[in-house]
Amino acid sequence: MSTSTNPTPRSIVPKELAGKWIAWNAVGGAIIANGASLVAVISEAKRLGEPNASFEKVPPADARLVGIAR
């Protein structure tokens, strides 16, 4: 039995989804739904049979994310 602590790498979020809510499948490898509201995306994920989806708000396309590398 293998026990890996490495999470599944997530896909790159297409820029067309900027500013929207997205739902990732249970393992986090694919975007399964998107929309303007979290409620709508949760509903769509459940309709698609993904009760353990995770949700994320994609930053607007013009947002700047600043960080520092070590």
mmCIF file with all atom_site columns, N, CA and C in Angstrom:
data_model
loop_
_atom_site.group_PDB
_atom_site.id
_atom_site.type_symbol
_atom_site.label_atom_id
_atom_site.label_alt_id
_atom_site.label_comp_id
_atom_site.label_asym_id
_atom_site.label_entity_id
_atom_site.label_seq_id
_atom_site.pdbx_PDB_ins_code
_atom_site.Cartn_x
_atom_site.Cartn_y
_atom_site.Cartn_z
_atom_site.occupancy
_atom_site.B_iso_or_equiv
_atom_site.pdbx_formal_charge
_atom_site.auth_seq_id
_atom_site.auth_comp_id
_atom_site.auth_asym_id
_atom_site.auth_atom_id
_atom_site.pdbx_PDB_model_num
ATOM 1   N N  . MET A 1 1  ? 0.844   -1.185 0.000   1.00 0.00 ? 1  MET A N  1
ATOM 2   C CA . MET A 1 1  ? 0.000   0.000  0.000   1.00 0.00 ? 1  MET A CA 1
ATOM 3   C C  . MET A 1 1  ? 0.885   1.243  0.000   1.00 0.00 ? 1  MET A C  1
ATOM 4   N N  . SER A 1 2  ? 0.585   2.158  -0.887  1.00 0.00 ? 2  SER A N  1
ATOM 5   C CA . SER A 1 2  ? 1.357   3.393  -0.988  1.00 0.00 ? 2  SER A CA 1
ATOM 6   C C  . SER A 1 2  ? 0.602   4.527  -0.316  1.00 0.00 ? 2  SER A C  1
ATOM 7   N N  . THR A 1 3  ? 1.299   5.269  0.515   1.00 0.00 ? 3  THR A N  1
ATOM 8   C CA . THR A 1 3  ? 0.682   6.433  1.146   1.00 0.00 ? 3  THR A CA 1
ATOM 9   C C  . THR A 1 3  ? 1.477   7.659  0.755   1.00 0.00 ? 3  THR A C  1
ATOM 10  N N  . SER A 1 4  ? 0.958   8.374  -0.190  1.00 0.00 ? 4  SER A N  1
ATOM 11  C CA . SER A 1 4  ? 1.640   9.573  -0.665  1.00 0.00 ? 4  SER A CA 1
ATOM 12  C C  . SER A 1 4  ? 1.010   10.807 -0.035  1.00 0.00 ? 4  SER A C  1
ATOM 13  N N  . THR A 1 5  ? 1.845   11.739 0.382   1.00 0.00 ? 5  THR A N  1
ATOM 14  C CA . THR A 1 5  ? 1.334   12.988 0.944   1.00 0.00 ? 5  THR A CA 1
ATOM 15  C C  . THR A 1 5  ? 1.326   14.092 -0.097  1.00 0.00 ? 5  THR A C  1
ATOM 16  N N  . ASN A 1 6  ? 1.739   13.757 -1.317  1.00 0.00 ? 6  ASN A N  1
ATOM 17  C CA . ASN A 1 6  ? 1.753   14.759 -2.380  1.00 0.00 ? 6  ASN A CA 1
ATOM 18  C C  . ASN A 1 6  ? 0.348   14.917 -2.948  1.00 0.00 ? 6  ASN A C  1
ATOM 19  N N  . PRO A 1 7  ? -0.190  16.149 -2.934  1.00 0.00 ? 7  PRO A N  1
ATOM 20  C CA . PRO A 1 7  ? -1.520  16.340 -3.500  1.00 0.00 ? 7  PRO A CA 1
ATOM 21  C C  . PRO A 1 7  ? -1.489  16.234 -5.025  1.00 0.00 ? 7  PRO A C  1
ATOM 22  N N  . THR A 1 8  ? -2.652  15.929 -5.604  1.00 0.00 ? 8  THR A N  1
ATOM 23  C CA . THR A 1 8  ? -2.773  15.895 -7.060  1.00 0.00 ? 8  THR A CA 1
ATOM 24  C C  . THR A 1 8  ? -2.558  17.309 -7.590  1.00 0.00 ? 8  THR A C  1
ATOM 25  N N  . PRO A 1 9  ? -1.692  17.481 -8.589  1.00 0.00 ? 9  PRO A N  1
ATOM 26  C CA . PRO A 1 9  ? -1.482  18.830 -9.124  1.00 0.00 ? 9  PRO A CA 1
ATOM 27  C C  . PRO A 1 9  ? -2.759  19.338 -9.778  1.00 0.00 ? 9  PRO A C  1
ATOM 28  N N  . ARG A 1 10 ? -3.076  20.599 -9.541  1.00 0.00 ? 10 ARG A N  1
ATOM 29  C CA . ARG A 1 10 ? -4.266  21.197 -10.131 1.00 0.00 ? 10 ARG A CA 1
ATOM 30  C C  . ARG A 1 10 ? -3.950  21.703 -11.522 1.00 0.00 ? 10 ARG A C  1
ATOM 31  N N  . SER A 1 11 ? -4.982  21.690 -12.352 1.00 0.00 ? 11 SER A N  1
ATOM 32  C CA . SER A 1 11 ? -4.861  22.223 -13.704 1.00 0.00 ? 11 SER A CA 1
ATOM 33  C C  . SER A 1 11 ? -4.669  23.728 -13.646 1.00 0.00 ? 11 SER A C  1
ATOM 34  N N  . ILE A 1 12 ? -4.164  24.275 -14.710 1.00 0.00 ? 12 ILE A N  1
ATOM 35  C CA . ILE A 1 12 ? -4.083  25.725 -14.830 1.00 0.00 ? 12 ILE A CA 1
ATOM 36  C C  . ILE A 1 12 ? -5.487  26.230 -15.117 1.00 0.00 ? 12 ILE A C  1
ATOM 37  N N  . VAL A 1 13 ? -5.910  27.256 -14.405 1.00 0.00 ? 13 VAL A N  1
ATOM 38  C CA . VAL A 1 13 ? -7.246  27.805 -14.592 1.00 0.00 ? 13 VAL A CA 1
ATOM 39  C C  . VAL A 1 13 ? -7.233  28.699 -15.832 1.00 0.00 ? 13 VAL A C  1
ATOM 40  N N  . PRO A 1 14 ? -8.112  28.416 -16.802 1.00 0.00 ? 14 PRO A N  1
ATOM 41  C CA . PRO A 1 14 ? -8.160  29.253 -18.015 1.00 0.00 ? 14 PRO A CA 1
ATOM 42  C C  . PRO A 1 14 ? -8.526  30.690 -17.682 1.00 0.00 ? 14 PRO A C  1
ATOM 43  N N  . LYS A 1 15 ? -7.951  31.645 -18.398 1.00 0.00 ? 15 LYS A N  1
ATOM 44  C CA . LYS A 1 15 ? -8.212  33.055 -18.105 1.00 0.00 ? 15 LYS A CA 1
ATOM 45  C C  . LYS A 1 15 ? -9.667  33.437 -18.331 1.00 0.00 ? 15 LYS A C  1
ATOM 46  N N  . GLU A 1 16 ? -10.408 32.632 -19.092 1.00 0.00 ? 16 GLU A N  1
ATOM 47  C CA . GLU A 1 16 ? -11.828 32.907 -19.306 1.00 0.00 ? 16 GLU A CA 1
ATOM 48  C C  . GLU A 1 16 ? -12.636 32.773 -18.017 1.00 0.00 ? 16 GLU A C  1
ATOM 49  N N  . LEU A 1 17 ? -12.074 32.101 -17.021 1.00 0.00 ? 17 LEU A N  1
ATOM 50  C CA . LEU A 1 17 ? -12.766 31.910 -15.752 1.00 0.00 ? 17 LEU A CA 1
ATOM 51  C C  . LEU A 1 17 ? -12.387 32.963 -14.715 1.00 0.00 ? 17 LEU A C  1
ATOM 52  N N  . ALA A 1 18 ? -11.614 33.956 -15.110 1.00 0.00 ? 18 ALA A N  1
ATOM 53  C CA . ALA A 1 18 ? -11.194 35.019 -14.192 1.00 0.00 ? 18 ALA A CA 1
ATOM 54  C C  . ALA A 1 18 ? -12.416 35.701 -13.586 1.00 0.00 ? 18 ALA A C  1
ATOM 55  N N  . GLY A 1 19 ? -12.390 35.851 -12.268 1.00 0.00 ? 19 GLY A N  1
ATOM 56  C CA . GLY A 1 19 ? -13.468 36.520 -11.553 1.00 0.00 ? 19 GLY A CA 1
ATOM 57  C C  . GLY A 1 19 ? -14.651 35.625 -11.225 1.00 0.00 ? 19 GLY A C  1
ATOM 58  N N  . LYS A 1 20 ? -14.597 34.358 -11.622 1.00 0.00 ? 20 LYS A N  1
ATOM 59  C CA . LYS A 1 20 ? -15.715 33.437 -11.377 1.00 0.00 ? 20 LYS A CA 1
ATOM 60  C C  . LYS A 1 20 ? -15.394 32.472 -10.247 1.00 0.00 ? 20 LYS A C  1
ATOM 61  N N  . TRP A 1 21 ? -16.425 31.801 -9.771  1.00 0.00 ? 21 TRP A N  1
ATOM 62  C CA . TRP A 1 21 ? -16.276 30.693 -8.840  1.00 0.00 ? 21 TRP A CA 1
ATOM 63  C C  . TRP A 1 21 ? -16.065 29.428 -9.644  1.00 0.00 ? 21 TRP A C  1
ATOM 64  N N  . ILE A 1 22 ? -15.203 28.549 -9.158  1.00 0.00 ? 22 ILE A N  1
ATOM 65  C CA . ILE A 1 22 ? -14.993 27.259 -9.824  1.00 0.00 ? 22 ILE A CA 1
ATOM 66  C C  . ILE A 1 22 ? -15.106 26.133 -8.804  1.00 0.00 ? 22 ILE A C  1
ATOM 67  N N  . ALA A 1 23 ? -15.441 24.958 -9.307  1.00 0.00 ? 23 ALA A N  1
ATOM 68  C CA . ALA A 1 23 ? -15.473 23.748 -8.487  1.00 0.00 ? 23 ALA A CA 1
ATOM 69  C C  . ALA A 1 23 ? -14.452 22.777 -9.048  1.00 0.00 ? 23 ALA A C  1
ATOM 70  N N  . TRP A 1 24 ? -13.622 22.241 -8.169  1.00 0.00 ? 24 TRP A N  1
ATOM 71  C CA . TRP A 1 24 ? -12.648 21.211 -8.526  1.00 0.00 ? 24 TRP A CA 1
ATOM 72  C C  . TRP A 1 24 ? -13.232 19.857 -8.162  1.00 0.00 ? 24 TRP A C  1
ATOM 73  N N  . ASN A 1 25 ? -12.921 18.826 -8.933  1.00 0.00 ? 25 ASN A N  1
ATOM 74  C CA . ASN A 1 25 ? -13.375 17.479 -8.570  1.00 0.00 ? 25 ASN A CA 1
ATOM 75  C C  . ASN A 1 25 ? -12.731 17.069 -7.243  1.00 0.00 ? 25 ASN A C  1
ATOM 76  N N  . ALA A 1 26 ? -13.153 15.932 -6.716  1.00 0.00 ? 26 ALA A N  1
ATOM 77  C CA . ALA A 1 26 ? -12.729 15.499 -5.378  1.00 0.00 ? 26 ALA A CA 1
ATOM 78  C C  . ALA A 1 26 ? -11.218 15.387 -5.221  1.00 0.00 ? 26 ALA A C  1
ATOM 79  N N  . VAL A 1 27 ? -10.508 15.030 -6.280  1.00 0.00 ? 27 VAL A N  1
ATOM 80  C CA . VAL A 1 27 ? -9.052  14.904 -6.174  1.00 0.00 ? 27 VAL A CA 1
ATOM 81  C C  . VAL A 1 27 ? -8.326  16.180 -6.583  1.00 0.00 ? 27 VAL A C  1
ATOM 82  N N  . GLY A 1 28 ? -9.059  17.184 -7.013  1.00 0.00 ? 28 GLY A N  1
ATOM 83  C CA . GLY A 1 28 ? -8.458  18.472 -7.341  1.00 0.00 ? 28 GLY A CA 1
ATOM 84  C C  . GLY A 1 28 ? -7.756  18.545 -8.667  1.00 0.00 ? 28 GLY A C  1
ATOM 85  N N  . GLY A 1 29 ? -7.990  17.593 -9.555  1.00 0.00 ? 29 GLY A N  1
ATOM 86  C CA . GLY A 1 29 ? -7.288  17.582 -10.826 1.00 0.00 ? 29 GLY A CA 1
ATOM 87  C C  . GLY A 1 29 ? -8.030  18.180 -11.999 1.00 0.00 ? 29 GLY A C  1
ATOM 88  N N  . ALA A 1 30 ? -9.335  18.462 -11.826 1.00 0.00 ? 30 ALA A N  1
ATOM 89  C CA . ALA A 1 30 ? -10.115 18.982 -12.948 1.00 0.00 ? 30 ALA A CA 1
ATOM 90  C C  . ALA A 1 30 ? -11.185 19.954 -12.460 1.00 0.00 ? 30 ALA A C  1
ATOM 91  N N  . ILE A 1 31 ? -11.409 20.986 -13.239 1.00 0.00 ? 31 ILE A N  1
ATOM 92  C CA . ILE A 1 31 ? -12.489 21.925 -12.962 1.00 0.00 ? 31 ILE A CA 1
ATOM 93  C C  . ILE A 1 31 ? -13.771 21.304 -13.512 1.00 0.00 ? 31 ILE A C  1
ATOM 94  N N  . ILE A 1 32 ? -14.774 21.177 -12.656 1.00 0.00 ? 32 ILE A N  1
ATOM 95  C CA . ILE A 1 32 ? -16.010 20.517 -13.081 1.00 0.00 ? 32 ILE A CA 1
ATOM 96  C C  . ILE A 1 32 ? -17.176 21.477 -13.263 1.00 0.00 ? 32 ILE A C  1
ATOM 97  N N  . ALA A 1 33 ? -17.079 22.677 -12.707 1.00 0.00 ? 33 ALA A N  1
ATOM 98  C CA . ALA A 1 33 ? -18.162 23.654 -12.844 1.00 0.00 ? 33 ALA A CA 1
ATOM 99  C C  . ALA A 1 33 ? -17.608 25.051 -12.619 1.00 0.00 ? 33 ALA A C  1
ATOM 100 N N  . ASN A 1 34 ? -18.303 26.039 -13.159 1.00 0.00 ? 34 ASN A N  1
ATOM 101 C CA . ASN A 1 34 ? -17.931 27.431 -12.912 1.00 0.00 ? 34 ASN A CA 1
ATOM 102 C C  . ASN A 1 34 ? -19.176 28.289 -13.009 1.00 0.00 ? 34 ASN A C  1
ATOM 103 N N  . GLY A 1 35 ? -19.114 29.456 -12.390 1.00 0.00 ? 35 GLY A N  1
ATOM 104 C CA . GLY A 1 35 ? -20.252 30.352 -12.436 1.00 0.00 ? 35 GLY A CA 1
ATOM 105 C C  . GLY A 1 35 ? -19.993 31.630 -11.669 1.00 0.00 ? 35 GLY A C  1
ATOM 106 N N  . ALA A 1 36 ? -20.989 32.521 -11.722 1.00 0.00 ? 36 ALA A N  1
ATOM 107 C CA . ALA A 1 36 ? -20.862 33.826 -11.083 1.00 0.00 ? 36 ALA A CA 1
ATOM 108 C C  . ALA A 1 36 ? -21.071 33.771 -9.574  1.00 0.00 ? 36 ALA A C  1
ATOM 109 N N  . SER A 1 37 ? -21.812 32.758 -9.092  1.00 0.00 ? 37 SER A N  1
ATOM 110 C CA . SER A 1 37 ? -22.067 32.680 -7.652  1.00 0.00 ? 37 SER A CA 1
ATOM 111 C C  . SER A 1 37 ? -21.638 31.323 -7.100  1.00 0.00 ? 37 SER A C  1
ATOM 112 N N  . LEU A 1 38 ? -21.243 31.336 -5.852  1.00 0.00 ? 38 LEU A N  1
ATOM 113 C CA . LEU A 1 38 ? -20.838 30.098 -5.185  1.00 0.00 ? 38 LEU A CA 1
ATOM 114 C C  . LEU A 1 38 ? -22.020 29.140 -5.086  1.00 0.00 ? 38 LEU A C  1
ATOM 115 N N  . VAL A 1 39 ? -23.196 29.664 -4.797  1.00 0.00 ? 39 VAL A N  1
ATOM 116 C CA . VAL A 1 39 ? -24.390 28.819 -4.671  1.00 0.00 ? 39 VAL A CA 1
ATOM 117 C C  . VAL A 1 39 ? -24.651 28.057 -5.968  1.00 0.00 ? 39 VAL A C  1
ATOM 118 N N  . ALA A 1 40 ? -24.544 28.740 -7.102  1.00 0.00 ? 40 ALA A N  1
ATOM 119 C CA . ALA A 1 40 ? -24.779 28.086 -8.396  1.00 0.00 ? 40 ALA A CA 1
ATOM 120 C C  . ALA A 1 40 ? -23.743 27.007 -8.680  1.00 0.00 ? 40 ALA A C  1
ATOM 121 N N  . VAL A 1 41 ? -22.493 27.257 -8.320  1.00 0.00 ? 41 VAL A N  1
ATOM 122 C CA . VAL A 1 41 ? -21.426 26.289 -8.581  1.00 0.00 ? 41 VAL A CA 1
ATOM 123 C C  . VAL A 1 41 ? -21.557 25.068 -7.669  1.00 0.00 ? 41 VAL A C  1
ATOM 124 N N  . ILE A 1 42 ? -21.921 25.283 -6.417  1.00 0.00 ? 42 ILE A N  1
ATOM 125 C CA . ILE A 1 42 ? -22.161 24.159 -5.506  1.00 0.00 ? 42 ILE A CA 1
ATOM 126 C C  . ILE A 1 42 ? -23.297 23.291 -6.042  1.00 0.00 ? 42 ILE A C  1
ATOM 127 N N  . SER A 1 43 ? -24.360 23.928 -6.469  1.00 0.00 ? 43 SER A N  1
ATOM 128 C CA . SER A 1 43 ? -25.511 23.210 -7.014  1.00 0.00 ? 43 SER A CA 1
ATOM 129 C C  . SER A 1 43 ? -25.131 22.379 -8.235  1.00 0.00 ? 43 SER A C  1
ATOM 130 N N  . GLU A 1 44 ? -24.344 22.964 -9.127  1.00 0.00 ? 44 GLU A N  1
ATOM 131 C CA . GLU A 1 44 ? -23.924 22.254 -10.344 1.00 0.00 ? 44 GLU A CA 1
ATOM 132 C C  . GLU A 1 44 ? -23.006 21.081 -10.003 1.00 0.00 ? 44 GLU A C  1
ATOM 133 N N  . ALA A 1 45 ? -22.101 21.267 -9.053  1.00 0.00 ? 45 ALA A N  1
ATOM 134 C CA . ALA A 1 45 ? -21.202 20.183 -8.647  1.00 0.00 ? 45 ALA A CA 1
ATOM 135 C C  . ALA A 1 45 ? -22.006 19.015 -8.075  1.00 0.00 ? 45 ALA A C  1
ATOM 136 N N  . LYS A 1 46 ? -22.996 19.307 -7.260  1.00 0.00 ? 46 LYS A N  1
ATOM 137 C CA . LYS A 1 46 ? -23.846 18.243 -6.698  1.00 0.00 ? 46 LYS A CA 1
ATOM 138 C C  . LYS A 1 46 ? -24.628 17.558 -7.814  1.00 0.00 ? 46 LYS A C  1
ATOM 139 N N  . ARG A 1 47 ? -25.147 18.336 -8.769  1.00 0.00 ? 47 ARG A N  1
ATOM 140 C CA . ARG A 1 47 ? -25.896 17.764 -9.885  1.00 0.00 ? 47 ARG A CA 1
ATOM 141 C C  . ARG A 1 47 ? -25.021 16.817 -10.702 1.00 0.00 ? 47 ARG A C  1
ATOM 142 N N  . LEU A 1 48 ? -23.737 17.133 -10.806 1.00 0.00 ? 48 LEU A N  1
ATOM 143 C CA . LEU A 1 48 ? -22.799 16.303 -11.551 1.00 0.00 ? 48 LEU A CA 1
ATOM 144 C C  . LEU A 1 48 ? -22.312 15.091 -10.753 1.00 0.00 ? 48 LEU A C  1
ATOM 145 N N  . GLY A 1 49 ? -22.772 14.977 -9.508  1.00 0.00 ? 49 GLY A N  1
ATOM 146 C CA . GLY A 1 49 ? -22.389 13.821 -8.697  1.00 0.00 ? 49 GLY A CA 1
ATOM 147 C C  . GLY A 1 49 ? -21.054 13.965 -7.997  1.00 0.00 ? 49 GLY A C  1
ATOM 148 N N  . GLU A 1 50 ? -20.649 15.184 -7.711  1.00 0.00 ? 50 GLU A N  1
ATOM 149 C CA . GLU A 1 50 ? -19.373 15.442 -7.018  1.00 0.00 ? 50 GLU A CA 1
ATOM 150 C C  . GLU A 1 50 ? -19.653 16.075 -5.654  1.00 0.00 ? 50 GLU A C  1
ATOM 151 N N  . PRO A 1 51 ? -20.097 15.284 -4.668  1.00 0.00 ? 51 PRO A N  1
ATOM 152 C CA . PRO A 1 51 ? -20.418 15.854 -3.359  1.00 0.00 ? 51 PRO A CA 1
ATOM 153 C C  . PRO A 1 51 ? -19.194 16.335 -2.577  1.00 0.00 ? 51 PRO A C  1
ATOM 154 N N  . ASN A 1 52 ? -18.007 15.885 -2.964  1.00 0.00 ? 52 ASN A N  1
ATOM 155 C CA . ASN A 1 52 ? -16.784 16.273 -2.252  1.00 0.00 ? 52 ASN A CA 1
ATOM 156 C C  . ASN A 1 52 ? -15.922 17.245 -3.040  1.00 0.00 ? 52 ASN A C  1
ATOM 157 N N  . ALA A 1 53 ? -16.542 18.009 -3.907  1.00 0.00 ? 53 ALA A N  1
ATOM 158 C CA . ALA A 1 53 ? -15.807 19.010 -4.685  1.00 0.00 ? 53 ALA A CA 1
ATOM 159 C C  . ALA A 1 53 ? -15.276 20.095 -3.757  1.00 0.00 ? 53 ALA A C  1
ATOM 160 N N  . SER A 1 54 ? -14.226 20.775 -4.212  1.00 0.00 ? 54 SER A N  1
ATOM 161 C CA . SER A 1 54 ? -13.735 21.942 -3.482  1.00 0.00 ? 54 SER A CA 1
ATOM 162 C C  . SER A 1 54 ? -13.978 23.167 -4.356  1.00 0.00 ? 54 SER A C  1
ATOM 163 N N  . PHE A 1 55 ? -14.113 24.315 -3.711  1.00 0.00 ? 55 PHE A N  1
ATOM 164 C CA . PHE A 1 55 ? -14.526 25.530 -4.406  1.00 0.00 ? 55 PHE A CA 1
ATOM 165 C C  . PHE A 1 55 ? -13.511 26.641 -4.211  1.00 0.00 ? 55 PHE A C  1
ATOM 166 N N  . GLU A 1 56 ? -13.402 27.456 -5.236  1.00 0.00 ? 56 GLU A N  1
ATOM 167 C CA . GLU A 1 56 ? -12.395 28.522 -5.220  1.00 0.00 ? 56 GLU A CA 1
ATOM 168 C C  . GLU A 1 56 ? -12.890 29.699 -6.042  1.00 0.00 ? 56 GLU A C  1
ATOM 169 N N  . LYS A 1 57 ? -12.618 30.905 -5.575  1.00 0.00 ? 57 LYS A N  1
ATOM 170 C CA . LYS A 1 57 ? -12.918 32.117 -6.345  1.00 0.00 ? 57 LYS A CA 1
ATOM 171 C C  . LYS A 1 57 ? -11.649 32.475 -7.110  1.00 0.00 ? 57 LYS A C  1
ATOM 172 N N  . VAL A 1 58 ? -11.760 32.534 -8.434  1.00 0.00 ? 58 VAL A N  1
ATOM 173 C CA . VAL A 1 58 ? -10.613 32.862 -9.277  1.00 0.00 ? 58 VAL A CA 1
ATOM 174 C C  . VAL A 1 58 ? -10.422 34.378 -9.246  1.00 0.00 ? 58 VAL A C  1
ATOM 175 N N  . PRO A 1 59 ? -9.210  34.856 -9.021  1.00 0.00 ? 59 PRO A N  1
ATOM 176 C CA . PRO A 1 59 ? -8.985  36.300 -9.010  1.00 0.00 ? 59 PRO A CA 1
ATOM 177 C C  . PRO A 1 59 ? -9.313  36.919 -10.373 1.00 0.00 ? 59 PRO A C  1
ATOM 178 N N  . PRO A 1 60 ? -9.707  38.198 -10.377 1.00 0.00 ? 60 PRO A N  1
ATOM 179 C CA . PRO A 1 60 ? -9.933  38.886 -11.655 1.00 0.00 ? 60 PRO A CA 1
ATOM 180 C C  . PRO A 1 60 ? -8.662  38.869 -12.500 1.00 0.00 ? 60 PRO A C  1
ATOM 181 N N  . ALA A 1 61 ? -8.816  38.944 -13.806 1.00 0.00 ? 61 ALA A N  1
ATOM 182 C CA . ALA A 1 61 ? -7.671  38.874 -14.724 1.00 0.00 ? 61 ALA A CA 1
ATOM 183 C C  . ALA A 1 61 ? -6.673  39.999 -14.479 1.00 0.00 ? 61 ALA A C  1
ATOM 184 N N  . ASP A 1 62 ? -7.144  41.132 -13.991 1.00 0.00 ? 62 ASP A N  1
ATOM 185 C CA . ASP A 1 62 ? -6.240  42.265 -13.790 1.00 0.00 ? 62 ASP A CA 1
ATOM 186 C C  . ASP A 1 62 ? -5.664  42.321 -12.372 1.00 0.00 ? 62 ASP A C  1
ATOM 187 N N  . ALA A 1 63 ? -5.937  41.313 -11.550 1.00 0.00 ? 63 ALA A N  1
ATOM 188 C CA . ALA A 1 63 ? -5.386  41.275 -10.185 1.00 0.00 ? 63 ALA A CA 1
ATOM 189 C C  . ALA A 1 63 ? -3.911  40.887 -10.229 1.00 0.00 ? 63 ALA A C  1
ATOM 190 N N  . ARG A 1 64 ? -3.144  41.502 -9.386  1.00 0.00 ? 64 ARG A N  1
ATOM 191 C CA . ARG A 1 64 ? -1.722  41.175 -9.300  1.00 0.00 ? 64 ARG A CA 1
ATOM 192 C C  . ARG A 1 64 ? -1.478  40.436 -7.999  1.00 0.00 ? 64 ARG A C  1
ATOM 193 N N  . LEU A 1 65 ? -0.905  39.259 -8.120  1.00 0.00 ? 65 LEU A N  1
ATOM 194 C CA . LEU A 1 65 ? -0.556  38.476 -6.945  1.00 0.00 ? 65 LEU A CA 1
ATOM 195 C C  . LEU A 1 65 ? 0.936   38.629 -6.710  1.00 0.00 ? 65 LEU A C  1
ATOM 196 N N  . VAL A 1 66 ? 1.276   39.100 -5.529  1.00 0.00 ? 66 VAL A N  1
ATOM 197 C CA . VAL A 1 66 ? 2.664   39.380 -5.223  1.00 0.00 ? 66 VAL A CA 1
ATOM 198 C C  . VAL A 1 66 ? 3.113   38.444 -4.098  1.00 0.00 ? 66 VAL A C  1
ATOM 199 N N  . GLY A 1 67 ? 4.266   37.899 -4.258  1.00 0.00 ? 67 GLY A N  1
ATOM 200 C CA . GLY A 1 67 ? 4.816   37.026 -3.232  1.00 0.00 ? 67 GLY A CA 1
ATOM 201 C C  . GLY A 1 67 ? 6.326   37.094 -3.261  1.00 0.00 ? 67 GLY A C  1
ATOM 202 N N  . ILE A 1 68 ? 6.920   36.361 -2.381  1.00 0.00 ? 68 ILE A N  1
ATOM 203 C CA . ILE A 1 68 ? 8.374   36.333 -2.316  1.00 0.00 ? 68 ILE A CA 1
ATOM 204 C C  . ILE A 1 68 ? 8.806   34.876 -2.252  1.00 0.00 ? 68 ILE A C  1
ATOM 205 N N  . ALA A 1 69 ? 9.820   34.553 -2.991  1.00 0.00 ? 69 ALA A N  1
ATOM 206 C CA . ALA A 1 69 ? 10.342  33.185 -3.000  1.00 0.00 ? 69 ALA A CA 1
ATOM 207 C C  . ALA A 1 69 ? 11.491  33.080 -2.007  1.00 0.00 ? 69 ALA A C  1
ATOM 208 N N  . ARG A 1 70 ? 11.588  31.938 -1.434  1.00 0.00 ? 70 ARG A N  1
ATOM 209 C CA . ARG A 1 70 ? 12.710  31.717 -0.500  1.00 0.00 ? 70 ARG A CA 1
ATOM 210 C C  . ARG A 1 70 ? 13.789  30.936 -1.167  1.00 0.00 ? 70 ARG A C  1
#
